[in-house]
mmCIF file of C-alpha atoms and ligand atoms in Angstrom:
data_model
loop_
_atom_site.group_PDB
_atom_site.id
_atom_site.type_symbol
_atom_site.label_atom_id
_atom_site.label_comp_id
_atom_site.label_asym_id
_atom_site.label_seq_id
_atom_site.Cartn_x
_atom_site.Cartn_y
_atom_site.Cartn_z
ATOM 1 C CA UNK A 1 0.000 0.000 0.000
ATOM 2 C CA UNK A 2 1.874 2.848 -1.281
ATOM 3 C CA UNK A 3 1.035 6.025 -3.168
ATOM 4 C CA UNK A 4 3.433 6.779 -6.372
ATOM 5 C CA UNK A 5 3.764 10.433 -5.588
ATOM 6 C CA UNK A 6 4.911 10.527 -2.237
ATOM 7 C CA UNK A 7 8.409 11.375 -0.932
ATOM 8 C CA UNK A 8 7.864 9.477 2.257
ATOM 9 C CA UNK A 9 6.814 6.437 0.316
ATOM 10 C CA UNK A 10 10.039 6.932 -1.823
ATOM 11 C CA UNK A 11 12.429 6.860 1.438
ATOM 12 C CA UNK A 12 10.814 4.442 3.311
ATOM 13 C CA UNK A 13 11.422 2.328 0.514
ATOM 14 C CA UNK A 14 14.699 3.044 0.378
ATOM 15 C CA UNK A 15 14.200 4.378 -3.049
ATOM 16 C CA UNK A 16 15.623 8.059 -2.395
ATOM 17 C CA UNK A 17 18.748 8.123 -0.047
ATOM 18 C CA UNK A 18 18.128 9.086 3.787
ATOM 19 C CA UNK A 19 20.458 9.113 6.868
ATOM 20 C CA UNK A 20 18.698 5.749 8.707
ATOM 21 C CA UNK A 21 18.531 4.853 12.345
ATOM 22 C CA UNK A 22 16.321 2.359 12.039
ATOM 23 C CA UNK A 23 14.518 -0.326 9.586
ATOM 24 C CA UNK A 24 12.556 -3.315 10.230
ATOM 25 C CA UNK A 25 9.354 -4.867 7.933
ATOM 26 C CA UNK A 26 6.954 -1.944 8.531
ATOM 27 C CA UNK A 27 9.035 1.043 9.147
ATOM 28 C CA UNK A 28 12.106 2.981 8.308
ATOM 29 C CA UNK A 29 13.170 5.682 11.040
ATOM 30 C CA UNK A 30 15.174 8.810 9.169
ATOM 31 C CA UNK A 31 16.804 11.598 10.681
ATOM 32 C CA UNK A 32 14.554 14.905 9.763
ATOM 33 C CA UNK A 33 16.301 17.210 7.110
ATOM 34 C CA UNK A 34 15.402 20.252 8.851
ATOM 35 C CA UNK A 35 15.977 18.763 13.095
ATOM 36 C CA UNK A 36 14.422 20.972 15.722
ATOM 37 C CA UNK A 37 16.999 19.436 17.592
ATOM 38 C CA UNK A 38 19.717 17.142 16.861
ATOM 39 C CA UNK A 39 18.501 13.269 16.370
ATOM 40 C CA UNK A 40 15.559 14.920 15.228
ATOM 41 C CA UNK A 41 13.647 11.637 14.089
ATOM 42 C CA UNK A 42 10.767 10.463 12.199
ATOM 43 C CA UNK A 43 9.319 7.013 12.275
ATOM 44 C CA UNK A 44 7.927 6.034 8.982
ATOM 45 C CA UNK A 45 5.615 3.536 8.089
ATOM 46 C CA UNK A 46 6.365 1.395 4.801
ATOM 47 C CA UNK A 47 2.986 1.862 4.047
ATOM 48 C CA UNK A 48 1.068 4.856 3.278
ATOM 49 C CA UNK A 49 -1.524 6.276 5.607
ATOM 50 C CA UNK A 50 -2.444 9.828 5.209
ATOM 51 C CA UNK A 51 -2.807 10.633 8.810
ATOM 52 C CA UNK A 52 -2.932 9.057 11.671
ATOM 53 C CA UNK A 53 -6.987 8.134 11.415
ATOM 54 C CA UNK A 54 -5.670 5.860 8.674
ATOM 55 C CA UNK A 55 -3.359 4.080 10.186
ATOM 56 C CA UNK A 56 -4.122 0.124 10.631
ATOM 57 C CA UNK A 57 -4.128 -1.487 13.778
ATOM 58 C CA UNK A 58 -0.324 -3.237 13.030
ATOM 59 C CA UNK A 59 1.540 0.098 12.966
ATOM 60 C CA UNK A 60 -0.954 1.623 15.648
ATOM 61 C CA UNK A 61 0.610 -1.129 18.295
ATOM 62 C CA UNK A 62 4.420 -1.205 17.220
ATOM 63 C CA UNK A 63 4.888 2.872 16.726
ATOM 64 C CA UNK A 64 4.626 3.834 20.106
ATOM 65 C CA UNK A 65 6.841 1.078 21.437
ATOM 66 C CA UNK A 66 9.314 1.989 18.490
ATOM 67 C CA UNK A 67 9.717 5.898 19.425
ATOM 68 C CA UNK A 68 10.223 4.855 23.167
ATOM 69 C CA UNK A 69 12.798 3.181 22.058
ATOM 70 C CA UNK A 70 14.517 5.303 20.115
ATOM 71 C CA UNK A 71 13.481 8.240 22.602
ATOM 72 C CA UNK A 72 15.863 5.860 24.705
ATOM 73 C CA UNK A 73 18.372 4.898 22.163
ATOM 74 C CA UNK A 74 18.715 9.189 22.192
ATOM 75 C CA UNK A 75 19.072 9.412 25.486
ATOM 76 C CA UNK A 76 22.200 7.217 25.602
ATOM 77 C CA UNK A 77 23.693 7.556 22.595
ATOM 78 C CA UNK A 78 23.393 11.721 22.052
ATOM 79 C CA UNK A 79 22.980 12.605 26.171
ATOM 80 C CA UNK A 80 20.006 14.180 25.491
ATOM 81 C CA UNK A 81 17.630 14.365 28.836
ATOM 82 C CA UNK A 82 14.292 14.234 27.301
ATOM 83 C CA UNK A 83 12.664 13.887 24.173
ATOM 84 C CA UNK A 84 9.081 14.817 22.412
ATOM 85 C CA UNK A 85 6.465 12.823 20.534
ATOM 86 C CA UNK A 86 5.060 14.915 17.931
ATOM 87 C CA UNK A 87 2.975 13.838 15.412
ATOM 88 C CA UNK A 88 0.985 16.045 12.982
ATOM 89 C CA UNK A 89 -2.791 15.714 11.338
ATOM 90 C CA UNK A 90 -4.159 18.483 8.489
ATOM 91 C CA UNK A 91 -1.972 21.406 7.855
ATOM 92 C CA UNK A 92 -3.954 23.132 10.486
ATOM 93 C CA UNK A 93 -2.398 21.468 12.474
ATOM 94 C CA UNK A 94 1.324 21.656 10.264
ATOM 95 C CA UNK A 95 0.910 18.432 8.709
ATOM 96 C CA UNK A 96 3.306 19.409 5.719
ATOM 97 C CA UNK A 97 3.691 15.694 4.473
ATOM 98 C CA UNK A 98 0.762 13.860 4.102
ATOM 99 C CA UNK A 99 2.051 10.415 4.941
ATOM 100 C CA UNK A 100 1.580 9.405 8.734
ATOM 101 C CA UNK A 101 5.234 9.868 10.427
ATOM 102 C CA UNK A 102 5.969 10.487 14.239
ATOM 103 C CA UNK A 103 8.898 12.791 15.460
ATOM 104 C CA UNK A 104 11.046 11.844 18.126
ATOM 105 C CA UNK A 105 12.588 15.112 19.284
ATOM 106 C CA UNK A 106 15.528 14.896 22.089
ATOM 107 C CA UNK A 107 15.671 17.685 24.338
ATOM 108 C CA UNK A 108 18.388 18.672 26.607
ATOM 109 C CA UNK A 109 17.890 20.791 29.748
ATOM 110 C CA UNK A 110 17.721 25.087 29.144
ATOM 111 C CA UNK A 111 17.387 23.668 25.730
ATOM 112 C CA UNK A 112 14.577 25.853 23.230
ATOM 113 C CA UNK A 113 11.120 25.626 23.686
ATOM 114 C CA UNK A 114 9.918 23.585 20.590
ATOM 115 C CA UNK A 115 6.135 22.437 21.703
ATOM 116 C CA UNK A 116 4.572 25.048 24.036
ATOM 117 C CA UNK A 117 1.324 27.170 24.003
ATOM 118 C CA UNK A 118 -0.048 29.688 26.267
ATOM 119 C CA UNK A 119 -2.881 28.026 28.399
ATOM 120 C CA UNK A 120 -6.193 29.075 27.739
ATOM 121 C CA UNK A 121 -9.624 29.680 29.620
ATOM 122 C CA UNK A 122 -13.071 28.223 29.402
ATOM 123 C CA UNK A 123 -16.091 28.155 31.544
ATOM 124 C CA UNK A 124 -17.274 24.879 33.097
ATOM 125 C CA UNK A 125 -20.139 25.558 30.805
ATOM 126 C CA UNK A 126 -18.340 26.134 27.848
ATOM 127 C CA UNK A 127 -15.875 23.191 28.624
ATOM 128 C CA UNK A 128 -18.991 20.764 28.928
ATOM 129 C CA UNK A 129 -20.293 21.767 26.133
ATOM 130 C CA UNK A 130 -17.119 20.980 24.309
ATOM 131 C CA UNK A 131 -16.797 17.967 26.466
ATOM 132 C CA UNK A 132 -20.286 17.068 24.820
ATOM 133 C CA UNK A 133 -19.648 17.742 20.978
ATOM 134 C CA UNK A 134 -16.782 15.572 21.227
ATOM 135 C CA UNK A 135 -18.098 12.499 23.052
ATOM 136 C CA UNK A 136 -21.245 12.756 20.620
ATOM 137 C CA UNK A 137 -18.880 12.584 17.666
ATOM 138 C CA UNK A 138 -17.089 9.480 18.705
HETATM 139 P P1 LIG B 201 5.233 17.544 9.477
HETATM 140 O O1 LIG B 201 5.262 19.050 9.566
HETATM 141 O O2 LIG B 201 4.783 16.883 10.729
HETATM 142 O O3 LIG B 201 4.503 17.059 8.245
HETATM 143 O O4 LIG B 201 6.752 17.129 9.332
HETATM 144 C C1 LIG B 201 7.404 16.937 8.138
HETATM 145 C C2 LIG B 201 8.866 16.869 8.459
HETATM 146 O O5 LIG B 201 9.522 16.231 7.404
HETATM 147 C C3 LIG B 201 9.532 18.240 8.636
HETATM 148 O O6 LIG B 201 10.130 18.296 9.916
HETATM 149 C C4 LIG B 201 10.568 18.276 7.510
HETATM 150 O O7 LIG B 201 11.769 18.892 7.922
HETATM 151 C C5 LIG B 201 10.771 16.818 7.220
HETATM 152 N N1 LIG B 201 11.146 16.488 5.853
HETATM 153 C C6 LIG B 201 10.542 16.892 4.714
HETATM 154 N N2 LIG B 201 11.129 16.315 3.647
HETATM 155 C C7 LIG B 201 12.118 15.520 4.138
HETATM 156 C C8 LIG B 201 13.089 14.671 3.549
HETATM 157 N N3 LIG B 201 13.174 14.514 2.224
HETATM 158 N N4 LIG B 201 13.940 13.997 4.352
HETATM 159 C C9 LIG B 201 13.869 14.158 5.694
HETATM 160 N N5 LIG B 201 12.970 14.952 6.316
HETATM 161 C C10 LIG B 201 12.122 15.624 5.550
HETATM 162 ZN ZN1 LIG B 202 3.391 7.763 1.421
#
């Protein structure tokens, strides 16, 4: 399951050239070309799935365990003290390549701030009613 025009497709593959940490059956794990952070990662899937509400249940259970890993593998091998999960959906929310990927983002102590927002404020009202719109979707 893969989708001729996409670059992700192409490197998971193997078919265009990409530093690799990792391979195995179902994934390929490439260093980002533009790291937030050195050992910026991302875990791809050989298979295409737009976004992470396409994803089958196969790469749902062995992607999480996989950026653990190399969350770890980070912290030991670069001496980073932390690391971030990111993974994007829509370009509202800055999904630039539409194939399903996961960073793994070490972080070192008085490092940059890379994922941070400025908490908001809701009513109890208008968080139940959010609460609500949500639950009834699912
Ligand atoms: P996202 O914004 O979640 O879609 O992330 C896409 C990421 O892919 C960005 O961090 C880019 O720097 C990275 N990227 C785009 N093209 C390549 C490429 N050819 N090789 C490695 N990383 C890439
Ligand atoms: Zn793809």
């Amino acid at each position: 399951m893969r989708k001729d025009d996409c670059i992700f497709c192409k490197i998971a593959a193997g078919e265009i050239p990409s530093a690799t940490v990792y391979e195995d059956e179902r994934f390929r794990v490439i260093l980002d070309l533009g790291p937030a952070q050195k050992g910026h990662m991302l875990i791809l899937p050989k298979d295409h799935f737009a976004d992470v509400t396409e994803i089958d249940s196969v790469t749902a259970v062995h992607v999480l365990p996989l950026a653990a890993r190399l969350g770890a593998a980070a912290k030991k091998g670069l001496g980073c003290d932390g690391f971030n999960l990111v993974q994007n959906n829509g370009p509202a929310a800055g999904q630039t390549v539409m194939h399903f990927h996961m960073h793994v983002i070490p972080r070192w102590d008085g490092g940059p701030e890379i994922v941070a927002w400025t908490p908001g404020e809701q009513t109890a009202e208008e968080r139940e009613e959010t609460a609500a719109a949500i639950r009834e979707a699912l």
